[in-house]
mmCIF file of C-alpha atoms in Angstrom:
data_model
loop_
_atom_site.group_PDB
_atom_site.id
_atom_site.type_symbol
_atom_site.label_atom_id
_atom_site.label_comp_id
_atom_site.label_asym_id
_atom_site.label_seq_id
_atom_site.Cartn_x
_atom_site.Cartn_y
_atom_site.Cartn_z
ATOM 1 C CA PRO D 1 0.132 0.575 0.276
ATOM 2 C CA GLY D 2 0.471 3.386 -0.791
ATOM 3 C CA GLU D 3 1.857 5.898 1.974
ATOM 4 C CA ARG D 4 -0.296 7.504 4.577
ATOM 5 C CA ILE D 5 -0.832 11.312 3.639
ATOM 6 C CA ALA D 6 -2.869 13.617 5.460
ATOM 7 C CA ASP D 7 -4.418 16.537 3.929
ATOM 8 C CA LEU D 8 -5.453 18.727 6.245
ATOM 9 C CA CYS D 9 -7.621 21.634 4.450
ATOM 10 C CA ALA D 10 -8.081 19.782 1.722
ATOM 11 C CA ALA D 11 -11.795 20.895 -0.145
ATOM 12 C CA PRO D 12 -12.062 21.391 -2.455
ATOM 13 C CA GLY D 13 -10.044 18.796 -3.311
ATOM 14 C CA GLY D 14 -7.618 18.720 -6.380
ATOM 15 C CA LYS D 15 -4.814 18.224 -4.069
ATOM 16 C CA THR D 16 -6.429 14.918 -2.553
ATOM 17 C CA ILE D 17 -7.187 13.527 -5.557
ATOM 18 C CA GLN D 18 -3.548 14.436 -7.525
ATOM 19 C CA LEU D 19 -1.773 12.412 -4.560
ATOM 20 C CA ALA D 20 -4.328 9.444 -4.144
ATOM 21 C CA LEU D 21 -3.848 9.243 -7.951
ATOM 22 C CA ALA D 22 -0.045 9.506 -6.978
ATOM 23 C CA GLY D 23 -0.740 5.986 -4.822
ATOM 24 C CA ALA D 24 -1.177 7.683 -1.200
ATOM 25 C CA ARG D 25 -3.825 6.551 1.089
ATOM 26 C CA VAL D 26 -5.053 10.283 1.904
ATOM 27 C CA SER D 27 -6.868 10.892 5.153
ATOM 28 C CA ALA D 28 -8.349 14.240 3.738
ATOM 29 C CA LEU D 29 -10.045 16.356 6.218
ATOM 30 C CA ASP D 30 -11.895 19.526 6.436
ATOM 31 C CA ARG D 31 -13.644 21.779 9.188
ATOM 32 C CA SER D 32 -16.485 22.919 7.372
ATOM 33 C CA ALA D 33 -19.099 19.508 6.412
ATOM 34 C CA GLU D 34 -20.395 21.543 3.325
ATOM 35 C CA ARG D 35 -16.474 21.670 1.489
ATOM 36 C CA ILE D 36 -16.026 17.879 2.765
ATOM 37 C CA LYS D 37 -19.579 17.530 0.587
ATOM 38 C CA ARG D 38 -17.732 19.470 -2.200
ATOM 39 C CA LEU D 39 -14.467 16.996 -2.177
ATOM 40 C CA ALA D 40 -16.871 14.522 -2.089
ATOM 41 C CA ALA D 41 -18.615 15.094 -5.209
ATOM 42 C CA ASN D 42 -15.288 15.882 -6.876
ATOM 43 C CA LEU D 43 -14.279 12.590 -6.097
ATOM 44 C CA GLN D 44 -17.040 11.035 -6.971
ATOM 45 C CA ARG D 45 -16.125 12.425 -10.549
ATOM 46 C CA THR D 46 -13.913 11.745 -10.627
ATOM 47 C CA GLY D 47 -13.657 7.329 -9.404
ATOM 48 C CA VAL D 48 -11.158 8.797 -6.890
ATOM 49 C CA GLU D 49 -10.821 7.391 -3.017
ATOM 50 C CA ALA D 50 -9.565 8.836 -0.256
ATOM 51 C CA ASP D 51 -10.607 8.709 3.462
ATOM 52 C CA LEU D 52 -12.758 12.189 4.642
ATOM 53 C CA GLN D 53 -13.073 13.618 8.061
ATOM 54 C CA VAL D 54 -15.164 16.636 8.637
ATOM 55 C CA ALA D 55 -12.375 17.569 11.486
ATOM 56 C CA ASP D 56 -10.574 20.479 12.439
ATOM 57 C CA ALA D 57 -6.669 19.735 11.536
ATOM 58 C CA LEU D 58 -6.354 22.100 15.544
ATOM 59 C CA THR D 59 -7.387 18.522 17.027
ATOM 60 C CA TYR D 60 -7.476 15.744 14.927
ATOM 61 C CA ASP D 61 -6.083 12.938 16.742
ATOM 62 C CA ALA D 62 -4.770 9.690 14.509
ATOM 63 C CA PRO D 63 -1.644 7.494 14.326
ATOM 64 C CA ALA D 64 0.991 9.143 12.641
ATOM 65 C CA PHE D 65 1.302 10.443 8.723
ATOM 66 C CA ASP D 66 4.147 9.445 6.390
ATOM 67 C CA ALA D 67 3.442 12.797 4.783
ATOM 68 C CA ILE D 68 1.692 15.947 6.016
ATOM 69 C CA LEU D 69 -0.033 18.587 3.375
ATOM 70 C CA LEU D 70 -0.799 22.211 5.204
ATOM 71 C CA ASP D 71 -2.449 24.427 2.202
ATOM 72 C CA ALA D 72 -2.724 26.567 4.669
ATOM 73 C CA PRO D 73 -5.852 29.343 5.245
ATOM 74 C CA CYS D 74 -4.018 31.965 4.622
ATOM 75 C CA THR D 75 -4.892 36.370 3.515
ATOM 76 C CA SER D 76 -4.967 34.974 0.021
ATOM 77 C CA THR D 77 -3.269 38.025 -0.669
ATOM 78 C CA GLY D 78 -1.221 35.938 -3.918
ATOM 79 C CA THR D 79 -4.331 35.970 -6.002
ATOM 80 C CA ILE D 80 -4.527 40.063 -6.329
ATOM 81 C CA ARG D 81 -4.213 39.409 -10.026
ATOM 82 C CA ARG D 82 -7.127 37.416 -10.760
ATOM 83 C CA ASN D 83 -9.266 38.975 -7.899
ATOM 84 C CA PRO D 84 -7.766 42.599 -6.726
ATOM 85 C CA ASP D 85 -10.461 44.145 -3.520
ATOM 86 C CA VAL D 86 -7.731 41.479 -1.729
ATOM 87 C CA ALA D 87 -6.057 45.075 -1.761
ATOM 88 C CA TRP D 88 -8.598 46.816 -0.199
ATOM 89 C CA THR D 89 -10.191 44.140 2.056
ATOM 90 C CA LYS D 90 -7.339 42.862 3.927
ATOM 91 C CA ARG D 91 -5.428 44.450 6.706
ATOM 92 C CA ALA D 92 -2.487 44.196 8.647
ATOM 93 C CA SER D 93 -4.346 42.589 11.543
ATOM 94 C CA HIS D 94 -5.881 39.990 9.013
ATOM 95 C CA VAL D 95 -2.135 39.183 8.308
ATOM 96 C CA ALA D 96 -1.597 38.934 12.394
ATOM 97 C CA ALA D 97 -4.232 36.851 13.032
ATOM 98 C CA MET D 98 -3.456 34.322 9.625
ATOM 99 C CA ALA D 99 -0.451 34.159 10.629
ATOM 100 C CA ALA D 100 -0.811 32.639 14.830
ATOM 101 C CA THR D 101 -3.725 30.589 13.299
ATOM 102 C CA GLN D 102 -0.521 29.338 10.661
ATOM 103 C CA THR D 103 2.081 28.536 13.443
ATOM 104 C CA LYS D 104 -0.597 26.354 15.377
ATOM 105 C CA MET D 105 -1.450 24.159 12.668
ATOM 106 C CA LEU D 106 1.943 23.989 12.069
ATOM 107 C CA ASP D 107 2.758 22.617 15.024
ATOM 108 C CA ARG D 108 -0.055 20.320 15.357
ATOM 109 C CA ALA D 109 0.995 18.799 12.356
ATOM 110 C CA ILE D 110 4.481 18.279 13.361
ATOM 111 C CA LYS D 111 2.679 16.588 15.516
ATOM 112 C CA MET D 112 1.110 13.958 13.545
ATOM 113 C CA LEU D 113 4.055 13.299 11.645
ATOM 114 C CA ARG D 114 6.384 10.295 12.304
ATOM 115 C CA PRO D 115 9.842 10.491 12.160
ATOM 116 C CA GLY D 116 11.576 10.657 8.578
ATOM 117 C CA GLY D 117 8.009 11.986 7.365
ATOM 118 C CA ARG D 118 7.526 14.626 5.484
ATOM 119 C CA LEU D 119 5.558 17.983 5.565
ATOM 120 C CA VAL D 120 4.852 20.096 2.596
ATOM 121 C CA TYR D 121 3.437 24.092 3.508
ATOM 122 C CA CYS D 122 2.040 26.256 1.669
ATOM 123 C CA THR D 123 -0.192 29.442 1.152
ATOM 124 C CA CYS D 124 -1.433 31.855 -2.060
ATOM 125 C CA SER D 125 0.158 34.781 0.031
ATOM 126 C CA LEU D 126 2.309 37.096 -0.440
ATOM 127 C CA GLU D 127 2.900 38.430 3.386
ATOM 128 C CA PRO D 128 6.351 36.500 4.402
ATOM 129 C CA GLU D 129 4.541 36.104 7.857
ATOM 130 C CA GLU D 130 2.263 34.030 6.047
ATOM 131 C CA GLY D 131 5.464 32.325 4.212
ATOM 132 C CA GLU D 132 9.537 32.621 5.009
ATOM 133 C CA ALA D 133 9.337 33.811 8.473
ATOM 134 C CA GLN D 134 6.996 31.397 9.489
ATOM 135 C CA ILE D 135 8.941 28.607 8.131
ATOM 136 C CA SER D 136 12.132 30.133 9.944
ATOM 137 C CA ALA D 137 10.414 30.476 12.914
ATOM 138 C CA LEU D 138 9.260 26.915 13.137
ATOM 139 C CA LEU D 139 12.968 25.456 12.420
ATOM 140 C CA ARG D 140 13.485 27.759 15.144
ATOM 141 C CA ARG D 141 11.401 26.563 17.964
ATOM 142 C CA THR D 142 11.553 22.940 15.968
ATOM 143 C CA PRO D 143 15.276 21.223 16.235
ATOM 144 C CA ASP D 144 13.565 18.005 14.418
ATOM 145 C CA MET D 145 12.147 19.343 11.790
ATOM 146 C CA MET D 146 14.449 20.435 8.982
ATOM 147 C CA ARG D 147 14.771 21.693 4.932
ATOM 148 C CA MET D 148 14.393 19.085 2.077
ATOM 149 C CA PRO D 149 15.413 21.778 -0.292
ATOM 150 C CA VAL D 150 13.126 22.148 -3.438
ATOM 151 C CA THR D 151 14.697 21.894 -7.251
ATOM 152 C CA ALA D 152 14.699 23.736 -10.557
ATOM 153 C CA ASP D 153 13.667 20.404 -11.970
ATOM 154 C CA GLU D 154 10.794 19.450 -9.913
ATOM 155 C CA ILE D 155 8.882 22.571 -10.712
ATOM 156 C CA GLY D 156 9.754 22.914 -14.073
ATOM 157 C CA GLY D 157 12.524 23.922 -14.319
ATOM 158 C CA LEU D 158 11.767 27.551 -12.749
ATOM 159 C CA SER D 159 14.954 28.419 -10.458
ATOM 160 C CA GLN D 160 13.474 31.872 -10.779
ATOM 161 C CA CYS D 161 10.825 30.734 -7.907
ATOM 162 C CA LEU D 162 13.289 28.851 -6.222
ATOM 163 C CA THR D 163 14.758 30.899 -2.748
ATOM 164 C CA ALA D 164 18.595 31.077 -1.964
ATOM 165 C CA GLU D 165 16.989 28.083 0.953
ATOM 166 C CA GLY D 166 15.270 25.875 -1.463
ATOM 167 C CA ASP D 167 11.614 27.180 -0.640
ATOM 168 C CA VAL D 168 8.628 27.780 -3.419
ATOM 169 C CA ARG D 169 8.234 31.552 -3.786
ATOM 170 C CA THR D 170 5.889 32.906 -7.222
ATOM 171 C CA LEU D 171 5.176 35.964 -7.664
ATOM 172 C CA PRO D 172 3.013 38.138 -10.252
ATOM 173 C CA HIS D 173 5.417 39.052 -12.496
ATOM 174 C CA HIS D 174 7.365 35.497 -12.733
ATOM 175 C CA LEU D 175 6.650 33.314 -15.828
ATOM 176 C CA ALA D 176 7.298 35.429 -19.471
ATOM 177 C CA ASN D 177 5.312 35.200 -22.369
ATOM 178 C CA GLU D 178 4.456 37.058 -25.370
ATOM 179 C CA ASP D 179 1.034 37.564 -24.617
ATOM 180 C CA PRO D 180 0.716 39.507 -21.830
ATOM 181 C CA ARG D 181 -2.767 37.782 -20.743
ATOM 182 C CA MET D 182 -0.687 34.527 -20.663
ATOM 183 C CA ALA D 183 2.079 36.063 -18.141
ATOM 184 C CA GLY D 184 1.969 36.165 -14.828
ATOM 185 C CA LEU D 185 1.272 33.633 -11.438
ATOM 186 C CA ASP D 186 -0.399 33.776 -8.538
ATOM 187 C CA GLY D 187 1.964 34.489 -5.824
ATOM 188 C CA PHE D 188 2.721 31.279 -3.671
ATOM 189 C CA TYR D 189 4.752 30.058 -1.206
ATOM 190 C CA MET D 190 6.077 26.233 -0.653
ATOM 191 C CA ALA D 191 8.398 24.577 1.978
ATOM 192 C CA ARG D 192 9.539 21.277 2.059
ATOM 193 C CA LEU D 193 10.328 19.759 5.093
ATOM 194 C CA ILE D 194 11.591 16.485 7.145
ATOM 195 C CA ARG D 195 11.099 14.921 10.298
ATOM 196 C CA ARG D 196 14.665 14.166 11.659
ATOM 197 C CA GLY D 197 14.824 10.486 12.637
ATOM 198 C CA SER D 198 13.422 6.999 11.072
ATOM 199 C CA ALA D 199 10.388 5.107 10.901
#
């Protein structure tokens, strides 16, 4: 059987489906029953199976996972190209509140991860507090976690989207195209970490 992977903020299910298609046994969590219904419908439509749980990642308990995906709730400032209202609706207090939630979720995720297990943390935010600073703080307070740097070949050769530490940071000006309507990316941050030790 494949690796046991938890998708902690799973709905609407695109990443759950990709993980399951890659052979993983996925436990897909979302605290919203309504969002889990959407996820279930997407799984049914694609013929993919996963263990669905209406659960809060901060209190969820299960045997340790081989890997965890935490696509954390965030301010979504990286989606400003498609959602220009973000610039007017988000305030510094929103960033601080989301960062506090992300910190709690990261700490909980690590407790659910087996030694040698991997954690992928990502947000669609441009704010360092929700990205680079969040992971730097995690590594300072959690010595048994370390980065697994991402390489350019893993992201289609887009080396401009890699930080010096090996995290992924896409910005709206990345991905040039002769047709300006086809150029650009959403702002996104992703770090891959591993828990020291072996199972």
